[in-house]
Short mmCIF file of C-alpha atoms in Angstrom, two decimals:
data_model
loop_
_atom_site.label_atom_id
_atom_site.label_comp_id
_atom_site.label_asym_id
_atom_site.label_seq_id
_atom_site.Cartn_x
_atom_site.Cartn_y
_atom_site.Cartn_z
CA MET R 77 -3.89 39.07 0.11
CA ARG R 78 -1.03 37.62 -2.30
CA ALA R 79 0.81 38.46 0.74
CA LEU R 80 -1.56 36.52 3.29
CA LEU R 81 -1.59 33.70 1.07
CA GLU R 82 1.53 33.13 0.95
CA GLN R 83 2.18 33.44 4.54
CA TYR R 84 -0.78 30.64 4.69
CA SER R 85 1.07 28.48 2.30
CA GLN R 86 4.81 28.85 4.14
CA PHE R 87 2.99 28.33 7.86
CA VAL R 88 1.32 24.94 6.24
CA ILE R 89 4.67 23.28 3.96
CA ASN R 90 7.21 24.07 7.45
CA LEU R 91 5.07 22.39 9.44
CA ASP R 92 6.62 19.27 11.08
CA ILE R 93 6.36 15.90 9.04
CA ARG R 94 5.01 14.30 11.82
CA THR R 95 2.25 16.73 12.26
CA LYS R 96 1.08 16.48 8.50
CA PHE R 97 1.37 12.44 9.16
CA PHE R 98 -1.21 12.41 11.89
CA ILE R 99 -3.52 15.60 10.56
CA ALA R 100 -3.25 12.64 6.88
CA ILE R 101 -4.04 9.45 9.46
CA ALA R 102 -6.96 11.03 11.92
CA THR R 103 -8.92 12.28 9.19
CA SER R 104 -8.72 9.21 6.93
CA MET R 105 -9.71 7.41 10.06
CA PHE R 106 -12.68 9.65 10.82
CA THR R 107 -14.20 10.03 7.28
CA ILE R 108 -14.72 6.24 7.17
CA VAL R 109 -17.22 7.40 10.14
CA LEU R 110 -18.97 10.53 8.50
CA ASN R 111 -21.79 9.73 5.56
CA HIS R 112 -23.78 12.69 5.19
CA PHE R 113 -23.23 14.95 2.56
CA LEU R 114 -23.36 17.97 4.24
CA SER R 115 -20.44 16.93 6.60
CA LEU R 116 -18.43 14.89 3.64
CA GLY R 117 -19.05 18.04 1.89
CA PHE R 118 -17.55 20.79 5.31
CA ALA R 119 -14.49 17.80 5.14
CA PHE R 120 -14.23 17.89 1.72
CA LEU R 121 -13.58 21.83 1.72
CA VAL R 122 -11.46 22.32 4.91
CA SER R 123 -9.46 19.80 2.67
CA PHE R 124 -9.24 21.78 -0.30
CA PHE R 125 -8.18 24.59 1.01
CA TYR R 126 -5.29 22.60 3.21
CA VAL R 127 -4.40 21.86 -0.48
CA LEU R 128 -4.28 24.47 -2.01
CA ALA R 129 -1.74 25.75 0.73
CA ILE R 130 1.27 23.77 -1.43
CA LYS R 131 0.45 25.47 -4.58
CA GLN R 132 0.57 22.40 -6.73
CA TYR R 133 -2.56 23.35 -9.04
CA ARG R 134 -1.78 20.91 -11.54
CA VAL R 135 -1.20 17.86 -9.98
CA VAL R 136 -3.90 18.16 -7.89
CA VAL R 137 -6.26 19.37 -10.61
CA LYS R 138 -4.60 15.69 -12.26
CA SER R 139 -4.97 13.63 -9.23
CA TYR R 140 -8.72 14.80 -9.19
CA GLY R 141 -9.09 14.09 -13.27
CA VAL R 142 -7.76 10.65 -11.99
CA MET R 143 -10.04 9.89 -9.43
CA ILE R 144 -13.12 11.18 -11.21
CA VAL R 145 -12.38 8.99 -14.63
CA ILE R 146 -12.33 6.02 -12.05
CA CYS R 147 -15.66 7.34 -10.52
CA ILE R 148 -16.74 6.82 -14.30
CA LEU R 149 -15.08 3.95 -14.97
CA ALA R 150 -17.11 2.28 -11.73
CA VAL R 151 -20.19 3.42 -12.64
CA LEU R 152 -19.85 2.22 -16.41
CA PHE R 153 -18.89 -1.68 -14.87
CA SER R 154 -21.99 -1.12 -12.46
CA ASN R 155 -23.83 -0.75 -15.43
CA LEU R 156 -22.69 -3.42 -16.78
CA LEU R 157 -23.43 -5.64 -14.36
CA ILE R 158 -26.75 -5.26 -14.20
CA ILE R 159 -26.87 -5.64 -17.77
CA SER R 160 -25.45 -8.72 -17.73
CA LEU R 161 -28.01 -9.34 -14.11
CA ASN R 162 -30.81 -9.02 -16.62
CA TRP R 163 -29.05 -11.31 -19.48
CA GLY R 164 -28.64 -13.84 -17.22
CA ALA R 165 -31.96 -14.10 -15.60
CA LYS R 166 -33.45 -14.92 -18.78
CA ILE R 167 -31.05 -18.54 -19.02
CA THR R 168 -33.25 -21.36 -17.36
CA PHE R 169 -30.19 -22.20 -15.22
CA PHE R 170 -30.52 -19.25 -13.40
CA GLN R 171 -33.75 -18.71 -13.14
CA SER R 172 -34.73 -20.30 -9.57
CA TYR R 173 -32.70 -17.07 -8.13
CA ASP R 174 -33.97 -13.70 -8.40
CA LEU R 175 -31.47 -11.85 -10.67
CA ILE R 176 -34.06 -9.56 -11.58
CA GLY R 177 -35.03 -8.15 -8.42
CA PHE R 178 -30.92 -8.00 -7.46
CA ALA R 179 -30.61 -5.99 -10.55
CA ASN R 180 -32.97 -3.55 -9.17
CA SER R 181 -32.05 -3.28 -6.16
CA LEU R 182 -28.59 -2.48 -7.66
CA LYS R 183 -30.24 0.25 -10.05
CA LYS R 184 -31.48 1.66 -6.88
CA SER R 185 -28.03 2.58 -5.12
CA LEU R 186 -26.59 4.10 -8.63
CA GLY R 187 -28.62 7.24 -7.31
CA TRP R 188 -27.16 10.11 -5.50
CA GLU R 189 -26.03 7.85 -2.96
CA ILE R 190 -22.80 6.28 -5.29
CA LEU R 191 -21.26 9.69 -4.23
CA ILE R 192 -20.89 8.98 -0.95
CA PRO R 193 -17.75 6.76 -1.26
CA PHE R 194 -16.36 8.98 -3.54
CA SER R 195 -16.38 12.16 -1.90
CA ARG R 196 -14.62 10.05 0.91
CA MET R 197 -11.84 9.52 -1.36
CA PHE R 198 -11.61 12.74 -2.34
CA ILE R 199 -11.01 14.20 1.34
CA PHE R 200 -8.40 10.92 0.99
CA ILE R 201 -6.92 12.68 -1.71
CA ASN R 202 -6.38 16.57 -0.60
CA VAL R 203 -5.15 15.36 2.96
CA LEU R 204 -2.55 12.65 1.35
CA LEU R 205 -0.84 15.14 -1.87
CA VAL R 206 0.02 17.43 1.16
CA VAL R 207 1.85 14.85 2.95
CA SER R 208 3.45 13.75 -0.34
CA LEU R 209 4.54 16.78 -1.97
CA THR R 210 5.79 17.88 0.78
CA PHE R 211 7.64 14.60 2.01
CA GLU R 212 11.95 15.05 2.39
CA ASN R 213 13.51 11.72 2.84
CA GLN R 214 16.19 12.93 5.52
CA HIS R 215 13.44 14.45 7.70
CA PHE R 216 11.09 11.12 7.60
CA ILE R 217 14.39 8.87 8.48
CA ILE R 218 15.22 11.94 11.48
CA ALA R 219 11.67 11.63 12.55
CA MET R 220 11.70 7.90 12.62
CA GLN R 221 14.62 7.62 14.82
CA LYS R 222 13.12 10.32 17.02
CA MET R 223 10.02 8.13 17.30
CA HIS R 224 12.55 5.20 18.95
CA LEU R 225 11.53 3.02 16.35
CA PRO R 226 13.08 -0.45 16.69
CA ARG R 227 16.05 -0.84 14.34
CA CYS R 228 14.07 -3.72 13.06
CA ILE R 229 11.35 -1.41 11.60
CA PHE R 230 13.50 1.92 10.95
CA LEU R 231 16.08 -0.06 8.95
CA PRO R 232 14.02 -1.86 6.10
CA MET R 233 11.81 1.16 6.12
CA MET R 234 14.69 3.61 5.77
CA VAL R 235 15.77 0.97 2.46
CA CYS R 236 12.44 0.75 1.05
CA CYS R 237 12.09 4.42 1.14
CA ARG R 238 15.55 5.31 -0.56
CA PHE R 239 15.66 2.00 -3.15
CA ILE R 240 11.97 2.93 -5.02
CA PRO R 241 13.46 5.57 -7.29
CA SER R 242 16.38 3.60 -7.97
CA PHE R 243 14.34 0.13 -9.08
CA LEU R 244 12.47 2.34 -11.50
CA THR R 245 15.53 2.81 -13.14
CA ASP R 246 16.91 -0.60 -13.46
CA LEU R 247 13.68 -1.44 -14.30
CA LYS R 248 14.12 0.35 -17.24
CA GLN R 249 17.54 -0.97 -18.42
CA CYS R 250 16.55 -4.67 -17.82
CA HIS R 251 13.61 -4.02 -20.61
CA ASP R 252 16.20 -1.91 -22.08
CA SER R 253 18.43 -4.78 -22.00
CA LEU R 254 15.84 -7.17 -23.94
CA LYS R 255 14.86 -4.64 -26.64
CA ILE R 256 18.81 -4.81 -27.72
CA ARG R 257 18.48 -8.27 -27.81
CA GLY R 258 16.06 -7.76 -30.31
CA PHE R 259 13.05 -8.78 -28.25
CA LYS R 260 9.58 -7.24 -29.12
CA PHE R 261 7.20 -6.47 -26.81
CA GLY R 262 3.62 -7.57 -27.52
CA LEU R 263 0.37 -8.55 -25.90
CA ILE R 264 1.06 -12.22 -25.93
CA SER R 265 5.31 -12.08 -25.54
CA SER R 266 4.92 -9.42 -22.83
CA LEU R 267 3.81 -12.61 -20.58
CA PHE R 268 6.29 -14.55 -21.82
CA SER R 269 9.03 -11.79 -20.93
CA LEU R 270 8.00 -11.69 -17.19
CA ARG R 271 10.66 -13.99 -16.27
CA MET R 272 13.04 -12.58 -18.18
CA MET R 273 12.58 -9.31 -16.47
CA MET R 274 12.19 -10.80 -13.16
CA VAL R 275 15.17 -13.44 -13.31
CA PRO R 276 18.14 -10.43 -13.93
CA PHE R 277 15.79 -7.54 -12.09
CA CYS R 278 16.13 -10.46 -8.97
CA VAL R 279 19.64 -11.07 -8.78
CA ARG R 280 20.56 -7.60 -9.32
CA THR R 281 18.25 -6.73 -6.23
CA LEU R 282 20.15 -9.36 -4.34
CA ARG R 283 23.46 -8.26 -5.43
CA LEU R 284 23.19 -4.90 -4.46
CA ALA R 285 21.75 -5.62 -0.93
CA ASP R 286 24.57 -7.70 -0.64
CA ASN R 287 27.00 -4.31 -1.70
CA LEU R 288 24.84 -2.25 0.35
CA VAL R 289 24.86 -4.82 3.88
CA MET R 290 28.57 -4.19 3.65
CA SER R 291 28.84 -0.70 3.91
CA LEU R 292 26.34 -0.27 6.11
CA GLU R 293 27.94 -2.80 8.57
CA LEU R 294 31.66 -0.12 7.46
CA ARG R 295 29.62 2.90 8.40
CA GLY R 296 28.36 1.57 11.85
CA ILE R 297 24.91 0.87 11.28
CA GLY R 298 24.87 -2.07 14.35
CA ASN R 299 26.28 0.35 16.21
CA LYS R 300 23.92 0.50 19.35
CA ASN R 301 25.68 3.58 20.66
CA LYS R 302 23.38 6.74 20.52
CA THR R 303 23.53 8.60 17.25
CA THR R 304 23.49 12.39 16.12
CA SER R 305 21.94 13.53 12.91
CA MET R 306 23.25 16.96 10.71
CA TYR R 307 19.38 18.31 10.72
CA GLU R 308 17.22 18.63 13.61
CA LEU R 309 13.90 18.54 13.29
CA ARG R 310 11.59 19.57 16.30
CA MET R 311 7.95 20.76 16.72
CA THR R 312 7.26 24.91 17.06
CA TYR R 313 4.27 26.69 18.11
CA LYS R 314 2.74 26.44 14.37
CA ASP R 315 2.82 22.74 14.24
CA TYR R 316 0.66 22.78 18.34
CA TRP R 317 -1.77 25.12 16.64
CA MET R 318 -2.57 23.94 13.22
CA LEU R 319 -3.07 20.27 15.61
CA GLY R 320 -5.77 23.00 17.89
CA LEU R 321 -7.02 23.96 14.60
CA PHE R 322 -7.17 20.36 13.36
CA LEU R 323 -9.54 19.88 16.67
CA VAL R 324 -11.75 22.64 16.40
CA VAL R 325 -12.38 20.94 12.60
CA LEU R 326 -13.32 17.60 14.09
CA ILE R 327 -15.49 18.66 16.72
CA SER R 328 -16.98 20.59 13.85
CA LEU R 329 -17.58 17.75 11.54
CA VAL R 330 -18.69 15.60 15.06
CA MET R 331 -21.55 18.20 15.25
CA VAL R 332 -22.84 18.36 12.45
CA GLN R 333 -22.99 14.19 11.48
CA TYR R 334 -25.11 14.26 14.39
CA TYR R 335 -27.14 17.42 14.09
CA MET R 336 -27.69 16.60 10.38
CA GLN R 337 -28.46 12.31 11.48
CA GLY R 338 -29.53 12.60 15.11
CA THR R 339 -26.12 10.21 15.62
CA ILE R 340 -23.24 8.84 14.29
CA LYS R 341 -23.83 5.05 13.49
CA MET R 342 -22.65 3.07 10.49
CA LYS R 343 -25.44 3.13 8.36
CA VAL R 344 -25.23 -0.24 6.40
CA MET R 345 -27.07 -0.99 3.51
CA GLY R 346 -29.97 -2.92 3.88
CA ALA R 347 -29.47 -2.75 7.66
CA MET X 249 38.86 -26.05 27.75
CA GLU X 250 35.18 -26.07 26.43
CA THR X 251 34.24 -23.01 24.20
CA THR X 252 30.40 -22.16 24.22
CA VAL X 253 28.81 -20.36 21.30
CA LYS X 254 25.88 -18.23 22.10
CA LYS X 255 23.15 -19.10 20.14
CA LYS X 256 21.93 -16.48 18.47
CA SER X 257 17.94 -15.62 18.69
CA ILE X 258 15.18 -15.86 16.19
CA PHE X 259 14.12 -12.56 17.55
CA TYR X 260 17.97 -11.43 16.35
CA TRP X 261 17.61 -10.06 12.82
CA SER X 262 21.19 -8.98 11.26
CA THR X 263 22.01 -5.98 9.16
CA GLU X 264 21.47 -8.24 6.13
CA HIS X 265 17.97 -9.47 6.60
CA LEU X 266 16.93 -5.99 7.54
CA VAL X 267 17.63 -4.66 4.58
CA ILE X 268 17.59 -7.58 2.14
CA ILE X 269 13.33 -7.38 3.97
CA GLY X 270 13.48 -3.21 2.98
CA ILE X 271 14.73 -4.27 -0.72
CA PHE X 272 12.30 -6.58 -1.38
CA ALA X 273 9.34 -4.38 0.42
CA ALA X 274 10.54 -1.52 -2.39
CA MET X 275 10.60 -3.74 -5.25
CA ILE X 276 7.36 -5.18 -4.86
CA LYS X 277 6.30 -1.50 -4.47
CA VAL X 278 7.74 -0.75 -8.06
CA VAL X 279 7.10 -3.66 -10.32
CA THR X 280 3.27 -3.56 -8.73
CA LEU X 281 3.62 0.12 -9.36
CA ILE X 282 4.42 -0.22 -12.92
CA VAL X 283 2.32 -2.97 -14.30
CA SER X 284 -0.44 -1.38 -12.87
CA LEU X 285 -0.14 2.18 -13.99
CA MET X 286 0.42 0.37 -17.61
CA GLY X 287 -3.02 -1.76 -17.60
CA GLY X 288 -4.42 1.53 -16.45
CA GLY X 289 -5.57 0.60 -13.03
CA MET X 290 -9.58 -1.42 -13.65
CA ASN X 291 -8.04 -3.87 -16.08
CA PRO X 292 -8.33 -7.39 -15.03
CA VAL X 293 -5.15 -8.32 -17.07
CA SER X 294 -2.99 -6.33 -14.92
CA LEU X 295 -4.93 -6.86 -11.84
CA PHE X 296 -3.92 -10.27 -12.92
CA ILE X 297 -0.47 -9.81 -13.39
CA LYS X 298 0.50 -7.69 -10.80
CA ASN X 299 -0.62 -9.58 -7.72
CA GLY X 300 1.18 -12.99 -9.75
CA LEU X 301 4.27 -10.87 -9.29
CA ALA X 302 3.91 -9.52 -6.07
CA THR X 303 3.53 -13.28 -5.28
CA VAL X 304 6.80 -13.57 -7.09
CA ILE X 305 8.90 -11.37 -5.27
CA LEU X 306 7.64 -12.18 -1.20
CA LEU X 307 8.32 -16.00 -1.97
CA ILE X 308 11.88 -15.52 -3.18
CA LEU X 309 11.67 -13.30 0.25
CA ALA X 310 10.81 -16.04 1.82
CA VAL X 311 13.10 -18.13 0.59
CA ARG X 312 15.85 -16.02 1.07
CA ILE X 313 15.31 -15.27 4.83
CA SER X 314 13.37 -18.51 5.92
CA LYS X 315 13.19 -16.97 8.87
CA PRO X 316 9.85 -16.75 11.61
CA GLY X 317 9.12 -12.76 12.28
CA VAL X 318 9.86 -12.13 7.90
CA PHE X 319 6.04 -12.10 7.43
CA ILE X 320 5.49 -9.45 9.74
CA LEU X 321 8.73 -7.26 9.08
CA TYR X 322 7.85 -7.48 5.14
CA CYS X 323 4.23 -6.43 6.38
CA LEU X 324 4.97 -3.55 8.86
CA VAL X 325 7.66 -1.76 6.10
CA SER X 326 4.65 -2.44 3.43
CA GLN X 327 1.88 -0.82 4.86
CA VAL X 328 4.07 1.79 6.01
CA VAL X 329 5.69 2.76 3.19
CA SER X 330 1.59 2.65 0.89
CA LEU X 331 0.55 5.09 3.96
CA ILE X 332 2.94 7.35 2.01
CA PHE X 333 3.03 7.27 -1.32
CA GLY X 334 -0.49 4.91 -1.36
CA GLY X 335 -3.05 6.91 0.87
CA PHE X 336 -4.11 6.83 4.08
CA LEU X 337 -6.36 4.18 3.22
CA PHE X 338 -4.15 0.94 4.37
CA VAL X 339 -3.92 2.01 7.74
CA PHE X 340 -7.44 -0.21 7.51
CA LEU X 341 -5.63 -2.82 5.94
CA LEU X 342 -3.21 -3.45 8.58
CA PRO X 343 -4.66 -5.12 11.25
CA GLY X 344 -6.02 -8.02 8.57
CA THR X 345 -2.35 -8.35 6.88
CA LEU X 346 -0.82 -8.08 10.32
CA LEU X 347 -3.24 -11.27 10.96
CA GLY X 348 -2.54 -13.39 7.96
CA ALA X 349 1.60 -12.06 8.68
CA CYS X 350 1.13 -13.57 12.37
CA ILE X 351 -0.50 -16.60 10.91
CA ALA X 352 2.31 -17.25 7.65
CA ASP X 353 5.14 -16.69 10.40
CA VAL X 354 3.99 -19.61 13.14
CA PHE X 355 3.57 -21.63 10.03
CA LEU X 356 7.47 -21.13 8.95
CA PHE X 357 8.37 -21.05 12.49
CA PHE X 358 6.47 -25.10 12.92
CA VAL X 359 8.49 -26.10 9.35
CA LYS X 360 11.84 -24.43 10.29
CA LYS X 361 13.13 -27.96 10.51
CA HIS X 362 11.97 -29.05 7.50
CA LEU X 363 12.77 -25.78 4.94
CA ASN X 364 12.46 -25.96 1.35
CA VAL X 365 10.24 -24.49 -1.31
CA TRP X 366 7.36 -26.20 -0.50
CA THR X 367 7.06 -26.35 2.79
CA ILE X 368 7.52 -21.96 2.95
CA LEU X 369 4.36 -21.57 0.07
CA PRO X 370 1.76 -22.60 2.35
CA SER X 371 2.72 -19.42 4.60
CA VAL X 372 3.11 -17.72 1.10
CA MET X 373 -0.31 -18.42 0.29
CA ILE X 374 -1.60 -18.11 3.24
CA PHE X 375 -0.51 -14.27 3.53
CA ASP X 376 -2.23 -13.53 0.61
CA PHE X 377 -5.51 -15.01 0.98
CA MET X 378 -5.45 -13.15 4.73
CA THR X 379 -4.25 -9.53 3.09
CA LYS X 380 -7.41 -10.46 0.13
CA THR X 381 -9.69 -10.95 3.40
CA SER X 382 -8.78 -7.36 4.92
CA SER X 383 -9.23 -6.09 1.44
CA LEU X 384 -12.40 -7.47 1.41
CA ALA X 385 -13.32 -6.38 4.86
CA PHE X 386 -11.87 -2.66 4.05
CA SER X 387 -13.86 -2.35 0.87
CA PHE X 388 -16.96 -3.45 2.54
CA LEU X 389 -16.17 -0.56 5.03
CA MET X 390 -15.52 2.13 2.55
CA VAL X 391 -18.75 1.44 0.12
CA ARG X 392 -21.56 -0.29 2.74
CA GLU X 393 -23.82 2.65 1.27
CA ASN X 394 -23.71 1.05 -2.30
CA ILE X 395 -23.53 -2.86 -1.59
CA MET X 396 -23.12 -3.00 -5.12
CA MET X 397 -19.90 -1.55 -5.31
CA PHE X 398 -18.71 -3.85 -3.62
CA TYR X 399 -19.86 -6.83 -5.38
CA LEU X 400 -17.28 -5.18 -7.98
CA GLY X 401 -14.36 -4.86 -5.43
CA ALA X 402 -15.22 -8.29 -4.23
CA PHE X 403 -14.57 -9.62 -8.23
CA PHE X 404 -11.31 -7.50 -8.71
CA ILE X 405 -10.01 -8.90 -4.90
CA VAL X 406 -10.50 -12.47 -6.21
CA LEU X 407 -9.18 -12.01 -9.59
CA GLY X 408 -6.27 -10.87 -7.68
CA TYR X 409 -5.85 -13.68 -5.65
CA LEU X 410 -6.24 -15.77 -8.38
CA GLY X 411 -3.41 -14.25 -10.18
CA CYS X 412 -1.38 -14.95 -7.02
CA LEU X 413 -2.10 -18.39 -7.50
CA LEU X 414 -2.06 -19.04 -10.82
CA ILE X 415 0.83 -17.07 -12.37
CA GLY X 416 2.57 -15.98 -8.52
CA ILE X 417 2.85 -19.71 -7.35
CA PRO X 418 4.61 -21.86 -10.20
CA LEU X 419 6.42 -18.54 -11.32
CA GLY X 420 7.93 -17.80 -8.08
CA ILE X 421 9.06 -21.50 -7.68
CA LYS X 422 10.88 -21.64 -11.17
CA LEU X 423 12.35 -18.39 -10.20
CA VAL X 424 14.10 -20.19 -6.72
CA LYS X 425 14.93 -23.26 -8.75
CA GLU X 426 16.62 -20.89 -11.13
CA LEU X 427 18.35 -18.42 -8.36
CA GLN X 428 19.08 -21.55 -6.50
CA HIS X 429 21.10 -22.82 -9.52
CA ALA X 430 22.99 -19.79 -10.05
CA GLY X 431 24.16 -19.80 -6.17
CA ILE X 432 22.31 -16.32 -5.81
CA ILE X 433 19.57 -18.15 -2.51
CA ARG X 434 21.83 -20.60 -0.37
CA THR X 435 19.73 -20.61 2.87
CA VAL X 436 17.27 -23.33 1.94
#
C-alpha cells in the first residue's frame, strides 16, 4: 500500500510543469460554473486526492487553516453589516430607504449557501498548492522558451520570478538601516516611514536593473539565434495519462451538475 | 554624403526596458505581499496602504519607461506571476486589467510629445480604475449566490482605490521628483 502511495506521489510530482499548469487553470475556470453542493463536493474530493500526492501535509493543513479563518472573518463582517444596517434604519435620514428589508434579505443568504463560494476557494487552493510546491524556476523558464513566447513577455517574467526572493532580503536591509539610525516603528511613525523605506528601495532597485541589463547584454540575451538549455523538458506518457484522467473527471463533474440541477446555468442571486 | 539613422519602432523593446518592467513587477508583488501579511488580510488600513504603494511604484515605472505598451507588458507579467504564486483566480482578472492597460497605453501614446509626471499620471489612474473595476466584476462572478459577500468585497475594493488616490498619487509624485533630483530617472 505504501509503495503504491509512493508511486502515485512520484507520478504527480514528476509531471511536466505545463500539465500542472493546464490542470490548475482549467480547474479554476470550470469550478466557477459549478454551483451545486454535490458537484463541488466531488470536485473538492478529487482535488484533495491530487494535493495529497505532494505529501506536504503541514502546508496543506496551514492553507486550510488560513482559508477557514478568512471564512470566519467574512461571516463576522457580514453580521456586523447586518447590525449596522438595522442600526442605520433607526436614523431619520435613512428611513426612506428599506434598510431593514435589505438586512433581512442579507441575513437569509447567510445560511448554507455561504459555503458554496468558499468550497470553490478550497478547490483552487488544492490545485494551486500542487503547482506552487513542486515549482522549479529553471523548468518554468524552459517551459516558457518551449512555448515560443515573445521576448518582450518572456524576459520580464523571468526577471520577476528570479528577483522576488531577493527583494524580500533588500526590504529587510532597508528596515534594518532605519533601525540602526534610531527610527522607532510605531503605528503612526510607520506611515511616515513609507517614504523613508521606499526611496532607498527604489534607488537600489533601479541600480540593480542597470547592472543586470549590462550583465545580460554581455551574455548575449539580445541574440536572435536559437539557444539551447542545459535541462531537457519533455511531455511523457504520464502527462498524457494525467490529462486523460483529468478529462474524465471534468466529464463526470458536468454529468453530476447536469443531473442535479437539470442544466448548467449561472445562478444569479435574485434572478 | 548623407547618413540616415534608422528610427526605432514603438514596438521595439530594449533589454533595459524589459528588465526594468520585470524588476518593478517583482517589487510591487513583494511590497504588497509584505504589507498584506503585516496587516492580516482583511485589515482596511493595510489594504489602503498596500494599494497606495502599488500605485507609487507603478507611477515610477511609468515615468522611467514612458513609452506606450508599458502598461500592457506590466499587466501581462504581473498577472502571470500572480497566477503562479497567488492562485489561478487571477486568470479572470486578466481581461479587465488588460483592457485598462490598453486604454492607459493609448492615452500615453497621445501625450508622448508632452511627457511629464502630470501627463503620465492620468494613465496610471485609468489603469488602477480599470483594475479595480475588473476586481469588482470578478467578485460578483465568484460570490453571485451570496450578494452580501459581494457588497463586502466592493467595500474593500473601493477602499483600495481610495488608497491609490489618497496615498499613491501624492507620494508617487513626491518620490518621482526625488528620484529625478537624484538623477536616477532621466527620461522625463
